[in-house]
Amino acid sequence: MSKEEFMKIQTCVLKVNIHCDGCKQKVKKILHKIEGVFTTKIDAEQGKVTVSGNVDPSVLIKKLLKSEPTQLGQSVQSHANRPRRQRWWKQ
């Protein structure tokens, strides 16, 4: 890592609703696939995800919003009560 890259590293804290270990693992997997993410720390009890790296926070938000079990700043229904997603080809 060059000195310029080191200077660009930032820490971003996102509010995320995580209600099970499966969701926690999925969030971690999604975030680590993003280029520039170095570390993640997920605190499910406080609803926070701390991400360090050389990455635009809007990219993190966009990727997490695409994931079904985790939504930023919104409550999440339990897996059992959540309605099935409608597929566009079955409408």
CSV table of C-alpha atoms in Angstrom, one decimal:
chain,number,residue,atom,x,y,z
A,1,MET,CA,0.0,0.0,0.0
A,2,SER,CA,1.4,3.4,-1.0
A,3,LYS,CA,1.5,6.4,1.2
A,4,GLU,CA,-1.2,8.1,-0.9
A,5,GLU,CA,-3.5,5.1,-0.5
A,6,PHE,CA,-2.8,5.0,3.3
A,7,MET,CA,-3.8,8.7,3.5
A,8,LYS,CA,-7.1,8.0,1.7
A,9,ILE,CA,-8.2,5.3,4.2
A,10,GLN,CA,-11.4,6.3,6.0
A,11,THR,CA,-13.7,4.8,8.6
A,12,CYS,CA,-17.4,4.7,7.9
A,13,VAL,CA,-20.1,3.8,10.5
A,14,LEU,CA,-23.4,2.7,9.1
A,15,LYS,CA,-26.7,2.0,10.9
A,16,VAL,CA,-27.9,-1.5,9.9
A,17,ASN,CA,-30.6,-3.7,11.2
A,18,ILE,CA,-29.3,-7.2,11.6
A,19,HIS,CA,-31.5,-9.8,13.4
A,20,CYS,CA,-29.7,-13.1,13.0
A,21,ASP,CA,-26.2,-14.6,12.6
A,22,GLY,CA,-27.0,-15.5,9.0
A,23,CYS,CA,-27.7,-11.9,8.2
A,24,LYS,CA,-24.5,-10.8,10.0
A,25,GLN,CA,-22.4,-13.2,7.8
A,26,LYS,CA,-24.1,-12.1,4.6
A,27,VAL,CA,-23.4,-8.4,5.4
A,28,LYS,CA,-19.7,-9.3,6.1
A,29,LYS,CA,-19.4,-11.2,2.9
A,30,ILE,CA,-21.0,-8.4,0.8
A,31,LEU,CA,-18.8,-5.7,2.3
A,32,HIS,CA,-15.5,-7.8,1.9
A,33,LYS,CA,-16.3,-8.2,-1.8
A,34,ILE,CA,-16.2,-4.5,-2.3
A,35,GLU,CA,-12.8,-3.3,-3.7
A,36,GLY,CA,-11.1,-1.0,-1.2
A,37,VAL,CA,-12.6,-2.5,2.0
A,38,PHE,CA,-9.9,-3.5,4.5
A,39,THR,CA,-11.8,-4.3,7.7
A,40,THR,CA,-15.3,-4.6,8.9
A,41,LYS,CA,-16.7,-4.7,12.4
A,42,ILE,CA,-20.4,-5.7,12.9
A,43,ASP,CA,-22.2,-4.9,16.1
A,44,ALA,CA,-25.6,-6.4,15.8
A,45,GLU,CA,-26.8,-5.4,19.2
A,46,GLN,CA,-26.2,-1.7,18.5
A,47,GLY,CA,-27.1,-2.0,14.8
A,48,LYS,CA,-23.8,-0.6,13.6
A,49,VAL,CA,-21.3,-1.7,10.9
A,50,THR,CA,-17.9,-0.1,11.0
A,51,VAL,CA,-16.0,-0.3,7.7
A,52,SER,CA,-12.4,0.9,7.1
A,53,GLY,CA,-10.8,1.2,3.8
A,54,ASN,CA,-10.3,3.3,0.6
A,55,VAL,CA,-13.9,3.2,-0.6
A,56,ASP,CA,-16.7,5.6,-1.2
A,57,PRO,CA,-19.4,5.3,1.5
A,58,SER,CA,-22.1,5.6,-1.1
A,59,VAL,CA,-20.8,2.4,-2.7
A,60,LEU,CA,-21.2,0.6,0.7
A,61,ILE,CA,-24.7,1.9,1.1
A,62,LYS,CA,-25.7,0.9,-2.4
A,63,LYS,CA,-24.4,-2.6,-2.0
A,64,LEU,CA,-26.2,-3.1,1.4
A,65,LEU,CA,-29.4,-1.7,0.1
A,66,LYS,CA,-29.4,-4.3,-2.6
A,67,SER,CA,-29.1,-7.1,-0.1
A,68,GLU,CA,-32.5,-8.6,1.0
A,69,PRO,CA,-32.1,-9.3,4.7
A,70,THR,CA,-30.4,-6.1,5.6
A,71,GLN,CA,-31.7,-2.6,5.1
A,72,LEU,CA,-30.2,0.6,6.2
A,73,GLY,CA,-32.2,2.6,8.6
A,74,GLN,CA,-35.4,0.5,8.1
A,75,SER,CA,-36.9,-2.2,10.2
A,76,VAL,CA,-36.6,-5.7,8.9
A,77,GLN,CA,-39.3,-8.3,9.2
A,78,SER,CA,-38.4,-11.7,10.6
A,79,HIS,CA,-37.5,-14.4,8.0
A,80,ALA,CA,-40.7,-16.3,8.7
A,81,ASN,CA,-43.0,-13.3,8.3
A,82,ARG,CA,-41.4,-11.7,5.3
A,83,PRO,CA,-43.4,-12.1,2.1
A,84,ARG,CA,-41.7,-13.8,-0.8
A,85,ARG,CA,-40.2,-11.6,-3.5
A,86,GLN,CA,-42.1,-11.5,-6.7
A,87,ARG,CA,-40.1,-12.4,-9.7
A,88,TRP,CA,-40.6,-10.1,-12.7
A,89,TRP,CA,-41.2,-13.0,-15.0
A,90,LYS,CA,-44.0,-14.4,-12.8
A,91,GLN,CA,-46.1,-11.3,-12.6
